[in-house]
mmCIF file of C-alpha atoms in Angstrom:
data_model
loop_
_atom_site.group_PDB
_atom_site.id
_atom_site.type_symbol
_atom_site.label_atom_id
_atom_site.label_comp_id
_atom_site.label_asym_id
_atom_site.label_seq_id
_atom_site.Cartn_x
_atom_site.Cartn_y
_atom_site.Cartn_z
ATOM 1 C CA GLU P 20 -28.829 -5.902 15.442
ATOM 2 C CA MET P 21 -30.254 -2.778 16.963
ATOM 3 C CA SER P 22 -33.524 -0.974 15.975
ATOM 4 C CA LEU P 23 -32.910 2.393 14.156
ATOM 5 C CA GLY P 24 -34.159 4.579 17.229
ATOM 6 C CA ARG P 25 -31.708 2.717 19.449
ATOM 7 C CA GLN P 26 -28.952 2.951 16.966
ATOM 8 C CA GLU P 27 -29.368 6.777 16.543
ATOM 9 C CA ALA P 28 -29.538 7.196 20.349
ATOM 10 C CA PHE P 29 -26.324 5.280 20.898
ATOM 11 C CA GLU P 30 -24.647 7.535 18.090
ATOM 12 C CA ILE P 31 -25.802 10.564 20.009
ATOM 13 C CA PHE P 32 -24.439 9.458 23.190
ATOM 14 C CA LYS P 33 -21.083 8.584 21.648
ATOM 15 C CA ARG P 34 -20.804 11.778 20.120
ATOM 16 C CA ASP P 35 -21.867 13.919 23.441
ATOM 17 C CA HIS P 36 -20.094 11.779 25.761
ATOM 18 C CA ALA P 37 -17.287 13.496 27.440
ATOM 19 C CA ASP P 38 -14.554 11.508 26.576
ATOM 20 C CA SER P 39 -15.454 10.989 22.770
ATOM 21 C CA ILE P 40 -12.567 13.336 21.889
ATOM 22 C CA THR P 41 -10.247 11.168 23.708
ATOM 23 C CA ILE P 42 -11.463 8.250 22.013
ATOM 24 C CA GLU P 43 -11.468 9.598 18.716
ATOM 25 C CA ASP P 44 -7.774 10.751 19.510
ATOM 26 C CA ASN P 45 -6.664 7.377 20.598
ATOM 27 C CA LYS P 46 -8.179 5.691 17.486
ATOM 28 C CA GLN P 47 -6.158 8.353 15.577
ATOM 29 C CA ILE P 48 -2.843 7.347 17.510
ATOM 30 C CA LEU P 49 -3.750 3.671 17.233
ATOM 31 C CA LYS P 50 -3.854 4.010 13.191
ATOM 32 C CA GLN P 51 -0.647 5.830 13.203
ATOM 33 C CA ARG P 52 1.177 3.107 15.638
ATOM 34 C CA PHE P 53 -0.221 0.371 13.241
ATOM 35 C CA SER P 54 0.884 2.049 10.436
ATOM 36 C CA GLU P 55 4.218 2.289 11.969
ATOM 37 C CA ALA P 56 4.400 -1.052 13.109
ATOM 38 C CA LYS P 57 3.593 -2.259 9.994
ATOM 39 C CA ALA P 58 6.155 -0.409 8.102
ATOM 40 C CA LEU P 59 8.778 -1.747 10.857
ATOM 41 C CA GLY P 60 7.672 -5.332 10.161
ATOM 42 C CA GLU P 61 8.112 -5.141 6.306
ATOM 43 C CA SER P 62 11.301 -3.437 7.006
ATOM 44 C CA ILE P 63 12.369 -6.304 9.238
ATOM 45 C CA ASN P 64 11.243 -9.190 6.462
ATOM 46 C CA GLU P 65 13.390 -7.474 3.947
ATOM 47 C CA THR P 66 16.113 -7.201 6.256
ATOM 48 C CA ARG P 67 15.910 -11.106 7.090
ATOM 49 C CA SER P 68 15.557 -11.818 3.458
ATOM 50 C CA LYS P 69 18.899 -9.878 2.947
ATOM 51 C CA ILE P 70 20.514 -11.735 5.894
ATOM 52 C CA GLY P 71 19.276 -15.130 4.354
ATOM 53 C CA ARG P 72 20.927 -14.073 1.034
ATOM 54 C CA LEU P 73 24.313 -13.355 2.526
ATOM 55 C CA LYS P 74 24.224 -16.444 4.442
ATOM 56 C CA GLU P 75 23.983 -18.441 1.478
ATOM 57 C CA GLU P 76 26.497 -16.437 -0.702
ATOM 58 C CA ILE P 77 29.099 -17.210 2.483
ATOM 59 C CA THR P 78 28.072 -20.734 2.314
ATOM 60 C CA GLN P 79 28.758 -20.942 -1.485
ATOM 61 C CA ARG P 80 32.027 -18.923 -1.115
ATOM 62 C CA HIS P 81 33.149 -21.412 1.877
ATOM 63 C CA MET P 82 32.491 -24.344 -0.322
ATOM 64 C CA GLN P 83 34.347 -22.916 -3.235
ATOM 65 C CA GLN P 84 37.314 -22.432 -1.076
ATOM 66 C CA VAL P 85 37.021 -25.901 0.325
ATOM 67 C CA ALA P 86 36.753 -27.337 -3.399
ATOM 68 C CA LEU P 87 39.815 -25.191 -4.308
ATOM 69 C CA GLY P 88 41.756 -26.360 -1.178
ATOM 70 C CA LEU P 89 40.875 -30.026 -2.097
ATOM 71 C CA SER P 90 42.012 -29.936 -5.796
ATOM 72 C CA GLU P 91 45.280 -28.145 -5.155
#
């Protein structure tokens, strides 16, 4: 835990430092990329779920075809 004076001095240093604009730009890029990665992850999970449902449907149809083949 920093004292109030040290904390204020650190904030001034961060604000006036030559790389502060670059750092803020990088933070914004990181936030944007994080959001994009999250959206892609959600899309991947939805696609995986759809694949799982389709696999189950294929398995059920295969079982039906086998059952029909045995009954004839």
